[in-house]
Tab-separated table of C-alpha atoms and ligand atoms in Angstrom:
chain	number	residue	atom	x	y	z
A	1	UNK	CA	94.035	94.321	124.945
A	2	UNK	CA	93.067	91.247	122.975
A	3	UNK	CA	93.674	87.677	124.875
A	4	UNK	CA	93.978	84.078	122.563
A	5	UNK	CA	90.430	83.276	120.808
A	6	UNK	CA	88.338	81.856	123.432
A	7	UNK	CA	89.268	83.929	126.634
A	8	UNK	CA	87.993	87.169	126.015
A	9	UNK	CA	84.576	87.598	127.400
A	10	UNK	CA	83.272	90.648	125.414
A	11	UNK	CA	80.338	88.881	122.634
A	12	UNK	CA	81.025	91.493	120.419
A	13	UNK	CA	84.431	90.452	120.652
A	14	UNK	CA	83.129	86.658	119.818
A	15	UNK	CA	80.912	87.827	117.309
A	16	UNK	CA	83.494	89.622	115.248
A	17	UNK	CA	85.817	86.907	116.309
A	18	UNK	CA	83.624	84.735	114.078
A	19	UNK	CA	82.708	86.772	110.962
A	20	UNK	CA	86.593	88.062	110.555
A	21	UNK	CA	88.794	85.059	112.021
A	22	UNK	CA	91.985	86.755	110.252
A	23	UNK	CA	92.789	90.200	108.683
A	24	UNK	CA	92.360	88.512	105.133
A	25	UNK	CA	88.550	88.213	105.859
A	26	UNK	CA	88.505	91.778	106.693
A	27	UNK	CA	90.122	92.496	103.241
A	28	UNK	CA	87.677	90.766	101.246
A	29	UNK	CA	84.608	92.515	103.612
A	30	UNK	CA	87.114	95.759	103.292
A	31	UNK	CA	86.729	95.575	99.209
A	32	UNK	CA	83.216	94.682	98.975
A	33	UNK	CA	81.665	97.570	101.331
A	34	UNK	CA	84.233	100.118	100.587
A	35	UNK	CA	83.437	102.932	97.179
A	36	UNK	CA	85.884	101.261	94.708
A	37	UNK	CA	88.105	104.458	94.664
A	38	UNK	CA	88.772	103.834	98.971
A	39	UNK	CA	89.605	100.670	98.542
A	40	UNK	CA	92.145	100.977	95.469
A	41	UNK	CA	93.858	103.903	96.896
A	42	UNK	CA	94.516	101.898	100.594
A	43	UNK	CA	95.319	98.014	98.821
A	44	UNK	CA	97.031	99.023	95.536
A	45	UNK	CA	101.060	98.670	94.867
A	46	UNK	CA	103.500	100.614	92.386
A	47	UNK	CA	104.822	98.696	89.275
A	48	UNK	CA	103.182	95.767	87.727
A	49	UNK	CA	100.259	94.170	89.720
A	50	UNK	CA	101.371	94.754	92.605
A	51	UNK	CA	104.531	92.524	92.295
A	52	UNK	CA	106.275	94.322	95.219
A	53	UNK	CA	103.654	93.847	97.845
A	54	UNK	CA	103.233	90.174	96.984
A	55	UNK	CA	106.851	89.570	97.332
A	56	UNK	CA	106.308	91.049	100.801
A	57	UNK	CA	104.049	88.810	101.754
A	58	UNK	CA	105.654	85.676	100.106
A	59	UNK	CA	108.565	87.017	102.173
A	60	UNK	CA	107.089	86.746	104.989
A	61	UNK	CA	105.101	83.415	104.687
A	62	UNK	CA	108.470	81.276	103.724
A	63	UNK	CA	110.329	82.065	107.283
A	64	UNK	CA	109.938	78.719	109.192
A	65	UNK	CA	109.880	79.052	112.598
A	66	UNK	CA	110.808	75.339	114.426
A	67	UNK	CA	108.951	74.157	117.728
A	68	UNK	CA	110.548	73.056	120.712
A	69	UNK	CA	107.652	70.896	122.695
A	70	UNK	CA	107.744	69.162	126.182
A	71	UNK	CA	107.026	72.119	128.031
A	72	UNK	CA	104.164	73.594	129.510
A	73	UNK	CA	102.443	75.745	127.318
A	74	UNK	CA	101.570	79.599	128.776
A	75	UNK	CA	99.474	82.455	126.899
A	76	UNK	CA	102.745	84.488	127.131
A	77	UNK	CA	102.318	88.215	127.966
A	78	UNK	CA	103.880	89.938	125.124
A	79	UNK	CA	104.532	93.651	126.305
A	80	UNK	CA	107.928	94.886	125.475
A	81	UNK	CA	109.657	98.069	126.351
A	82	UNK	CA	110.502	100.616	123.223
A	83	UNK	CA	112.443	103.502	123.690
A	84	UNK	CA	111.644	103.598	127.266
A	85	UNK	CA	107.887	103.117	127.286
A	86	UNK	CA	105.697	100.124	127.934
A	87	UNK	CA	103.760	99.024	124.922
A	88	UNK	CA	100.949	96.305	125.063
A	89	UNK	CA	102.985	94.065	122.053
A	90	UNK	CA	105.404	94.179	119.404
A	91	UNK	CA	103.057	95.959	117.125
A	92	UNK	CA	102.183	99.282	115.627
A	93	UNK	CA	100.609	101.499	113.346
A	94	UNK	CA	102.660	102.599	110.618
A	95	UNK	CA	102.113	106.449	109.079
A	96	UNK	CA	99.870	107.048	106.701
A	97	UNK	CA	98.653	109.540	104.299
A	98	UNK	CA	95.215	110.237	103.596
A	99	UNK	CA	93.757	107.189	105.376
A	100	UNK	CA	90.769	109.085	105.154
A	101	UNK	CA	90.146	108.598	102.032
A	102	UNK	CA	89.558	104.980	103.173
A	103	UNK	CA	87.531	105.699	105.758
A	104	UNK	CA	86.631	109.332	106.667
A	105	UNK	CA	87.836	109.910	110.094
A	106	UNK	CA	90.504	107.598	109.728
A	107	UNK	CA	93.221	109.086	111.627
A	108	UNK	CA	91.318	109.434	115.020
A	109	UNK	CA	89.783	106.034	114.655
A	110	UNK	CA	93.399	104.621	114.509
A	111	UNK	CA	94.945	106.872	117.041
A	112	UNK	CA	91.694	105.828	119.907
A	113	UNK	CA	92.290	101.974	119.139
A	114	UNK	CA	96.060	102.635	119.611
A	115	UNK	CA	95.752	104.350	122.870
A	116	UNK	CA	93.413	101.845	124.068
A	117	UNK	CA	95.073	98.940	123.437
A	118	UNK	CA	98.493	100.511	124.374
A	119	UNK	CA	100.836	100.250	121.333
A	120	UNK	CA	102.374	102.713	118.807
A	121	UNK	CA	100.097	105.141	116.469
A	122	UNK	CA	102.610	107.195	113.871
A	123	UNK	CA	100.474	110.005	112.787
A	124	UNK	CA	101.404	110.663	109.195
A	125	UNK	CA	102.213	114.167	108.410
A	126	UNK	CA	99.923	113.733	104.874
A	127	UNK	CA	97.297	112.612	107.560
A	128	UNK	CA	93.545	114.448	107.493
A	129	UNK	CA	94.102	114.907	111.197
A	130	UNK	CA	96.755	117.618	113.012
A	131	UNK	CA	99.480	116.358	115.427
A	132	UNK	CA	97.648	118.567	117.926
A	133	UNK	CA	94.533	117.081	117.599
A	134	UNK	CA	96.179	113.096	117.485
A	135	UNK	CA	98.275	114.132	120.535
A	136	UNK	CA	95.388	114.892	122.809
A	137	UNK	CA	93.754	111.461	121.584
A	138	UNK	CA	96.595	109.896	121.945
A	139	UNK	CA	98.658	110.905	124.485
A	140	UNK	CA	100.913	107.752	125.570
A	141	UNK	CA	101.484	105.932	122.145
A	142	UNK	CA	101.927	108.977	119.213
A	143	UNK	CA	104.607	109.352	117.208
A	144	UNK	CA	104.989	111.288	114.253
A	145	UNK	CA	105.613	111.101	110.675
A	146	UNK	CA	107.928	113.358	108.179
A	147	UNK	CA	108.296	113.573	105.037
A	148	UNK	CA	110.626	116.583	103.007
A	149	UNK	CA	109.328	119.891	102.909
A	150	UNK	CA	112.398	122.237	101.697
A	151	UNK	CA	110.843	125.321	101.010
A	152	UNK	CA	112.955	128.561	102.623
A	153	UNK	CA	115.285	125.868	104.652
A	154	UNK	CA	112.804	123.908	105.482
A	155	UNK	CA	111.018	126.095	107.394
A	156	UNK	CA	107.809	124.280	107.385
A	157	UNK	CA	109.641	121.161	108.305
A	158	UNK	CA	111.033	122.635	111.365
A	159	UNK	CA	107.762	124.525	112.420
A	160	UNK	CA	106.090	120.950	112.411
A	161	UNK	CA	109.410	119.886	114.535
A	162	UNK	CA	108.265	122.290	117.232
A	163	UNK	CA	104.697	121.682	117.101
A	164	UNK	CA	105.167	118.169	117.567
A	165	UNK	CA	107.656	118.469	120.201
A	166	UNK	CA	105.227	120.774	122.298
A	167	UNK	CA	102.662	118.117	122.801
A	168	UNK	CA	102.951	114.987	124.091
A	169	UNK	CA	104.274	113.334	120.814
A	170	UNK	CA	107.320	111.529	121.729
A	171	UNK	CA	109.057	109.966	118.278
A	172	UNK	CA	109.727	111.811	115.355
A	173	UNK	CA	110.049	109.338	112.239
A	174	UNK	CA	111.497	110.440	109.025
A	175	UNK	CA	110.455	109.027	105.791
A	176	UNK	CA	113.502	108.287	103.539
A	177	UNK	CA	112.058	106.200	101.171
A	178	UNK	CA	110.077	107.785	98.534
A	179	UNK	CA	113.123	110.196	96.865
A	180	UNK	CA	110.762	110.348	94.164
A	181	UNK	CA	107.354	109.763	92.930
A	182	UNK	CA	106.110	107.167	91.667
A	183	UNK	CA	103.046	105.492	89.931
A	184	UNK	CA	100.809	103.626	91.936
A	185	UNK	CA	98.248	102.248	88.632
A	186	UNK	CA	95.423	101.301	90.743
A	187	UNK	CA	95.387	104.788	92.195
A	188	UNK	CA	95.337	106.434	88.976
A	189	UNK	CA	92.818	104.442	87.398
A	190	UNK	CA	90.351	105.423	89.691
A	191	UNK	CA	91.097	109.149	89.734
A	192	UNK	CA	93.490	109.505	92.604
A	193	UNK	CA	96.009	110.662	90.616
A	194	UNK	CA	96.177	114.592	91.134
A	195	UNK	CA	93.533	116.754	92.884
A	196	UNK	CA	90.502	115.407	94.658
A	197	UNK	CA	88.052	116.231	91.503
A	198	UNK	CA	84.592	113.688	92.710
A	199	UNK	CA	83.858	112.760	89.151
A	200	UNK	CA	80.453	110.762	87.946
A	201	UNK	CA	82.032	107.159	88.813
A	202	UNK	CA	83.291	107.926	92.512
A	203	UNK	CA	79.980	109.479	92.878
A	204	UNK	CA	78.334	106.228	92.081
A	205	UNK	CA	80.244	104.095	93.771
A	206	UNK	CA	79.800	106.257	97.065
A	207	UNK	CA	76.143	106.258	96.477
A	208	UNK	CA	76.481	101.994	96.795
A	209	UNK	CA	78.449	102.714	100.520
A	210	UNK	CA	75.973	104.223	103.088
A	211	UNK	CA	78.157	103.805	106.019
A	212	UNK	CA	80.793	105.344	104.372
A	213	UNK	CA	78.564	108.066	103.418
A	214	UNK	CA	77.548	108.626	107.067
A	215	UNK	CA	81.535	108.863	108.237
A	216	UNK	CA	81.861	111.314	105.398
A	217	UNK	CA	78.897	113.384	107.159
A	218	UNK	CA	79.952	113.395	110.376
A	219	UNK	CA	84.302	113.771	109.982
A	220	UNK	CA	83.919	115.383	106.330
A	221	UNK	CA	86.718	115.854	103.717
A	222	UNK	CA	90.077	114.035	103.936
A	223	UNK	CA	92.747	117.089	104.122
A	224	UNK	CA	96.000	117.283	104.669
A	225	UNK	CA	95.194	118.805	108.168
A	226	UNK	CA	99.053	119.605	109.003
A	227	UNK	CA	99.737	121.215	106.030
A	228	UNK	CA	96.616	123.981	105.951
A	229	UNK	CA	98.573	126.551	107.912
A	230	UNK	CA	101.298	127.048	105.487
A	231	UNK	CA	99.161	127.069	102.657
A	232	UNK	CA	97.978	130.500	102.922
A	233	UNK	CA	95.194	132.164	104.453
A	234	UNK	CA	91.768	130.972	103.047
A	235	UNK	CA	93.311	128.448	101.653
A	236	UNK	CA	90.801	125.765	100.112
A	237	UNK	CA	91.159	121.503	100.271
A	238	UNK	CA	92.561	121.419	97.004
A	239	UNK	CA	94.829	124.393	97.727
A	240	UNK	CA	96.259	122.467	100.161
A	241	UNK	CA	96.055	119.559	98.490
A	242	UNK	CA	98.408	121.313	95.647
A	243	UNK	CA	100.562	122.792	98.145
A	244	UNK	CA	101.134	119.183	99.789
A	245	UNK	CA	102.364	117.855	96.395
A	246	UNK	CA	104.325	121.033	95.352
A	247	UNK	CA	106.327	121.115	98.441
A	248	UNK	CA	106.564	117.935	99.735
A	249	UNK	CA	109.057	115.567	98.184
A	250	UNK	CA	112.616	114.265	97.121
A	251	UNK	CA	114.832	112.435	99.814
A	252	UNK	CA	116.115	113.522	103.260
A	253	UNK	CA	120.316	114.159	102.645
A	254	UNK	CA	122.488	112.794	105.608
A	255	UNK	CA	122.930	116.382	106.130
A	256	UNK	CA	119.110	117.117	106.753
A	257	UNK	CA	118.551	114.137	108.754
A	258	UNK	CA	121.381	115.472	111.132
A	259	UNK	CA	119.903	118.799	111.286
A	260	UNK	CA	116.572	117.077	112.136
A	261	UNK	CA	118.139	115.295	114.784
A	262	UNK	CA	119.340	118.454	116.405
A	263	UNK	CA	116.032	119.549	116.776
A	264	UNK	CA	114.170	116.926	118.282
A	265	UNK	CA	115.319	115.697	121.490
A	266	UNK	CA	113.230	112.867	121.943
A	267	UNK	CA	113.217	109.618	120.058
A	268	UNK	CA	114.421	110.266	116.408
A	269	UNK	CA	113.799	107.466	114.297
A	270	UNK	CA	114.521	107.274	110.307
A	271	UNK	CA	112.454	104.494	107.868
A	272	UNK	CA	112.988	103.017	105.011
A	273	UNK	CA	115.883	101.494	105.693
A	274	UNK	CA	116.660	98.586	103.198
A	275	UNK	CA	120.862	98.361	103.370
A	276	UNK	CA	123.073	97.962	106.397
A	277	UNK	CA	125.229	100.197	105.273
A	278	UNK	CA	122.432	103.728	105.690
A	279	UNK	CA	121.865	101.789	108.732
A	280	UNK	CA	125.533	102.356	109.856
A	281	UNK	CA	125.241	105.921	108.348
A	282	UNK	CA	122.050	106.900	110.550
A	283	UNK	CA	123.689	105.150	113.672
A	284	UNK	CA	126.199	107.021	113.131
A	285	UNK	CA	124.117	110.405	113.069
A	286	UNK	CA	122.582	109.588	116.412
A	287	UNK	CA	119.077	107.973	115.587
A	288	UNK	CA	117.462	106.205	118.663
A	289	UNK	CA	115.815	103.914	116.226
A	290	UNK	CA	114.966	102.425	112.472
A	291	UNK	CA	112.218	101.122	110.166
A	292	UNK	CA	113.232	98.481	107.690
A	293	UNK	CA	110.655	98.898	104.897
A	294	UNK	CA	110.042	99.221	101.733
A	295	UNK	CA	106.895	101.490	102.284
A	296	UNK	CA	104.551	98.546	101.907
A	297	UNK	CA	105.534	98.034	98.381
A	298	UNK	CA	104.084	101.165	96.869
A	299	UNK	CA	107.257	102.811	95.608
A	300	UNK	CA	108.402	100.449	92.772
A	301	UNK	CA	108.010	96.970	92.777
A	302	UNK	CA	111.978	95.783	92.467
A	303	UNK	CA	112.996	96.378	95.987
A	304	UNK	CA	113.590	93.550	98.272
A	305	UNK	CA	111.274	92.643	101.295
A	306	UNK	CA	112.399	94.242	104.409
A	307	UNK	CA	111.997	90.700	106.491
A	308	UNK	CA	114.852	89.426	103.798
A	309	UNK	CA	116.897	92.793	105.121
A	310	UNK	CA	116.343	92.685	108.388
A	311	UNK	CA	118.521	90.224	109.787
A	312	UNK	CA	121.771	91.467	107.857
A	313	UNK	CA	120.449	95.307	109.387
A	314	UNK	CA	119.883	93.942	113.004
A	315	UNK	CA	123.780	92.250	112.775
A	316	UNK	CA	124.563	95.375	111.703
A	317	UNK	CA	123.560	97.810	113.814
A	318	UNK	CA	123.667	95.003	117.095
A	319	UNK	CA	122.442	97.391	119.808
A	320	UNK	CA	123.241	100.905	118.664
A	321	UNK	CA	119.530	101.639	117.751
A	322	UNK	CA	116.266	99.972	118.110
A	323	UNK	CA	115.734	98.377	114.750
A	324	UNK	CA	111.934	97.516	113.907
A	325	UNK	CA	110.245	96.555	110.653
A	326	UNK	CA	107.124	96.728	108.122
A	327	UNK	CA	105.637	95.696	104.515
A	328	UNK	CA	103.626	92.902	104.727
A	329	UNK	CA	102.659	92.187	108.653
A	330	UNK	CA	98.874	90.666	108.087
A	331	UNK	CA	99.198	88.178	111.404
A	332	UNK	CA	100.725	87.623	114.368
A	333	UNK	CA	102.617	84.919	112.885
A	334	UNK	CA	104.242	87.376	110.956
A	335	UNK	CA	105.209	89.836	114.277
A	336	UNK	CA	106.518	86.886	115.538
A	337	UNK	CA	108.995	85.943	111.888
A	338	UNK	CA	109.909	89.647	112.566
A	339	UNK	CA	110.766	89.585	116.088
A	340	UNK	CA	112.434	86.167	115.981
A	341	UNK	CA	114.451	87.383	113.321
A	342	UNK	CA	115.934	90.643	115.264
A	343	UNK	CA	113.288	93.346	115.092
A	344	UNK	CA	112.198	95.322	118.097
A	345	UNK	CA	108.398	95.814	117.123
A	346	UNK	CA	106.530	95.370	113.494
A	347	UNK	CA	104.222	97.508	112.121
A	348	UNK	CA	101.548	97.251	109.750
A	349	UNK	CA	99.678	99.800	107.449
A	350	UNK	CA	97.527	98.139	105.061
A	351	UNK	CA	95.633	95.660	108.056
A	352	UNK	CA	94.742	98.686	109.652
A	353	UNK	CA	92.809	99.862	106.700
A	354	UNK	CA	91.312	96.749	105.648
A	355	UNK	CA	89.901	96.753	109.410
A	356	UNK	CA	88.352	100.439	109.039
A	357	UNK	CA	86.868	99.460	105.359
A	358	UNK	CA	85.602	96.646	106.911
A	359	UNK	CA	84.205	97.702	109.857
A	360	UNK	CA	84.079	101.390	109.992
A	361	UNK	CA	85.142	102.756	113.270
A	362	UNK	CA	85.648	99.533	115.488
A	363	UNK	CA	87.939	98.162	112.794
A	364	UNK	CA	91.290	99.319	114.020
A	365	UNK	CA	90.599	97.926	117.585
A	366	UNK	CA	89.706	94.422	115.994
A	367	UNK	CA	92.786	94.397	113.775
A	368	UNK	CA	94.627	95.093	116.865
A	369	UNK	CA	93.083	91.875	118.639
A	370	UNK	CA	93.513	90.142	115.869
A	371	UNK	CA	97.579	90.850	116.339
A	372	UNK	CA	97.802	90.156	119.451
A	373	UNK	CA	95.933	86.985	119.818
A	374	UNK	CA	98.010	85.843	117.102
A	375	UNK	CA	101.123	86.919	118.225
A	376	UNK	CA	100.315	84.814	121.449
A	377	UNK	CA	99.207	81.864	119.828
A	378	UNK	CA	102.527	81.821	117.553
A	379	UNK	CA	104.650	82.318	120.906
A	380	UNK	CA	103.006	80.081	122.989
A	381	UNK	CA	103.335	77.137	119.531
A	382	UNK	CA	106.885	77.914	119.529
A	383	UNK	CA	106.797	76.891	123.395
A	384	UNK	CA	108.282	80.906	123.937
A	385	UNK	CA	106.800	82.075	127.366
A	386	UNK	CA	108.397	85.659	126.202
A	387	UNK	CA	109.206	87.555	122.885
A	388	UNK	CA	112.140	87.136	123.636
A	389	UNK	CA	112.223	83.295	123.831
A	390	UNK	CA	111.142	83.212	120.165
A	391	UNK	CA	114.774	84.563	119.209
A	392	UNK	CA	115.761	81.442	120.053
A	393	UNK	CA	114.153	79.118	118.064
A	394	UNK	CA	115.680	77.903	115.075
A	395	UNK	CA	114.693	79.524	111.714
A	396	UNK	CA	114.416	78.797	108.177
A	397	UNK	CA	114.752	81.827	106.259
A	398	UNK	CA	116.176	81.302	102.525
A	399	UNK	CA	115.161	84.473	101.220
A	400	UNK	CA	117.326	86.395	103.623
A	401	UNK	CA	119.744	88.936	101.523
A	402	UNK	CA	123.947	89.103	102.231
A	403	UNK	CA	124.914	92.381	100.917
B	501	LIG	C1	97.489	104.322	102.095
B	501	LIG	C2	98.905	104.372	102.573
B	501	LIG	C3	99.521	105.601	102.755
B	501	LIG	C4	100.840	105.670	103.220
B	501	LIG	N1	101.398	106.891	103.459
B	501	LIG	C5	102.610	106.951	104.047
B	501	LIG	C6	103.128	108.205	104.461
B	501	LIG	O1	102.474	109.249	104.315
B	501	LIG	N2	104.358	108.214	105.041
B	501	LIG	C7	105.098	107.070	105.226
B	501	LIG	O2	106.209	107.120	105.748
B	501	LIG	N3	104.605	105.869	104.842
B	501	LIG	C8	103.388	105.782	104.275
B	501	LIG	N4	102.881	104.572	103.932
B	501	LIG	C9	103.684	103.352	104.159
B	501	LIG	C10	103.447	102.786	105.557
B	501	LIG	O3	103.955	103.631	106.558
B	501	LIG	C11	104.124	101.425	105.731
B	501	LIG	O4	105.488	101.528	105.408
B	501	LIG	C12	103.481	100.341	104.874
B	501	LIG	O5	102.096	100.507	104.770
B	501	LIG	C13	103.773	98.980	105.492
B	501	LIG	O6	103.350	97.955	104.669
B	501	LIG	P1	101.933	97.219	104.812
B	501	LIG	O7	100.920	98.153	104.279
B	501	LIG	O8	102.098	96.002	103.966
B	501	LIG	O9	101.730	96.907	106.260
B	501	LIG	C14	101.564	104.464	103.471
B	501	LIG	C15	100.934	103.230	103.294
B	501	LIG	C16	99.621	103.173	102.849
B	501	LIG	C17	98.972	101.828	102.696
């Protein structure tokens, strides 16, 4: 676990301490060592350049959060309780599809760092590793990610439901959000936009990332590992690949996320929540817990940022469900705007990437510090010896949405 610059003894901790002092320095290393195509695919938006994830992040930056001083300042200890387990902070790592096309290996990278350091890893179900394999790695901090898969009564959707629920997975999260499909430009541009077809440019600009080339060796192809089962024997990447994006899509009805509920009987939690009244409407279907997002601003760029949602949600829902949030988190600062303003935990998907573009393997792990040092720092400025205290403090927050 990561301690407030200065009191962690490990020099390699120092030393990347001092080349990436915030996650925005691993961004900028992230887009210069990364092949082009990795890096467009994890930092691009939908819509026009990228309006919706800057929003998000203007979002973010305009909650003030007001000091109260006189007191003795503490590095707080900021472990909270989530659904009954013990997590090392208010952070985790949100799903994600094909992060290996980022960094090959992705998945397990994340998942390690997670365990480690003690907070949530959600194992997307487009991920290039299975919930088998992340479930070993991972055993006390994976949850898992689901998106539609409605073929034959969603049979595939339900055999996934059983396979996670026979490991030590213990939160099923189901992705409401992306009813249809969008256009993400940057993607497309650089030839993500259908099959993985290597043309002559992605080629080059792999040639220009040895490191990248090495990860490639050793943890080969990004697949969608889940999905190769039920894509028919002998099936090859792009097979799957096709299968994934025949089969996989349009929202979750009220009536499907009840029937998923039935079948899990651990934590059920829905995201993608961005109005209190589908808040009401999965409370009311018996969810332990819900993401506000707006999938990190890569479905179109008009919706609203969840950290302008989230209070009117949390109100909403008071404490019927466990309410967390993510688009945007790049700091601690930010867990703590989240957590001040209601949410249980905040979660971040893009940092996560920057970290492994930026530093291959031992990125997550420093992206992780990075959060928690942060999230210490901003507590222990706010004179809050606890999360908690920080829900005190008085807040700023213009952009926040009445519905
Ligand atoms: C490359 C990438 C792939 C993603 N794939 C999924 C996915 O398969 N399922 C899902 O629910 N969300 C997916 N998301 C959205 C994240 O779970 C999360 O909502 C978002 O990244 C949070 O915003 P942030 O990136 O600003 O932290 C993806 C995000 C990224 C960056």
């Amino acid at each position: 676990m990561g301690a407030v610059p200065g009191t962690n003894s490990n020099p390699r901790h120092a030393e990347l301490h001092r080349h990436y002092p915030t996650i925005d320095y691993l961004r900028r290393a992230a887009r210069r060592r990364l092949p082009h195509f990795a890096f467009e695919y994890g930092d691009g938006g939908s819509g026009k350049d990228d309006a919706g994830i800057k929003r998000n992040w203007a979002a973010l930056d305009a909650v003030e959060l007001v000091p109260r001083y006189g007191v003795m300042p503490s590095l707080p200890p900021c472990d909270i309780e989530l659904f009954g387990r013990r997590y090392a902070a208010p952070i985790g790592v949100a799903p994600m599809g094909a992060p290996a096309i980022v960094w090959p290996g992705a998945d397990m990278h994340l998942a390690r760092a997670a365990q480690r350091a003690r907070i949530p890893y959600t194992l997307g179900m487009a991920g290039s590793a299975t919930i088998e394999q992340i479930a070993a790695i991972a055993p006390d901090v994976c949850w898992f990610q689901l998106y539609r898969v409605a073929r034959n009564d969603h049979a595939v959707g339900f055999d996934l439901v059983r396979r996670a629920a026979a490991t030590d997975c213990h939160a099923l999260v189901l992705t409401l959000d992306v009813p249809v499909r969008t256009t993400r430009a940057r993607e497309v541009a650089v030839g993500l936009g259908e099959r993985l077809r290597p043309n002559l440019k992605m080629t080059m600009q792999i040639a220009r990332s040895p490191a990248w080339i090495m990860a490639l060796r050793k943890y080969g192809i990004p697949r969608f590992a889940n999905l190769r089962s039920y894509a028919g024997a002998g099936a090859s990447i792009n097979d799957v690949i096709d299968f994934g994006r025949r089969e996989m899509g349009g929202a979750f009805t009220w009536e499907e996320v009840a029937k998923y509920r039935d079948r899990w009987q651990k934590t059920f939690i829905v995201k993608g929540i961005l109005h209190p009244q589908d808040a009401e409407k999965a409370v009311s279907l018996g969810v332990d817990g819900l993401f506000v997002s707006n999938h990190g601003g890569r479905q179109i760029e008009a919706l609203p940022a969840p950290i302008d949602a989230l209070p009117a949600i949390v109100r909403q829902v008071g404490n019927r469900a466990t309410v967390m949030m993510d688009s945007g988190v790049r700091s601690g600062t930010d867990v703590v705007r989240a957590y001040a303003l209601g949410a249980a935990a905040a979660f971040a998907g893009k940092a996560f990437l920057w970290g492994l573009g930026a530093l291959g393997e031992e990125g997550p792990s420093h992206v992780i510090d990075l959060l928690i040092e942060e999230t210490q720092s901003a507590l222990g400025q706010l004179g809050a010896h606890t999360p908690d205290e920080a829900r005190s403090v008085v807040i700023r927050h213009h952009g926040a949405l009445r519905f």
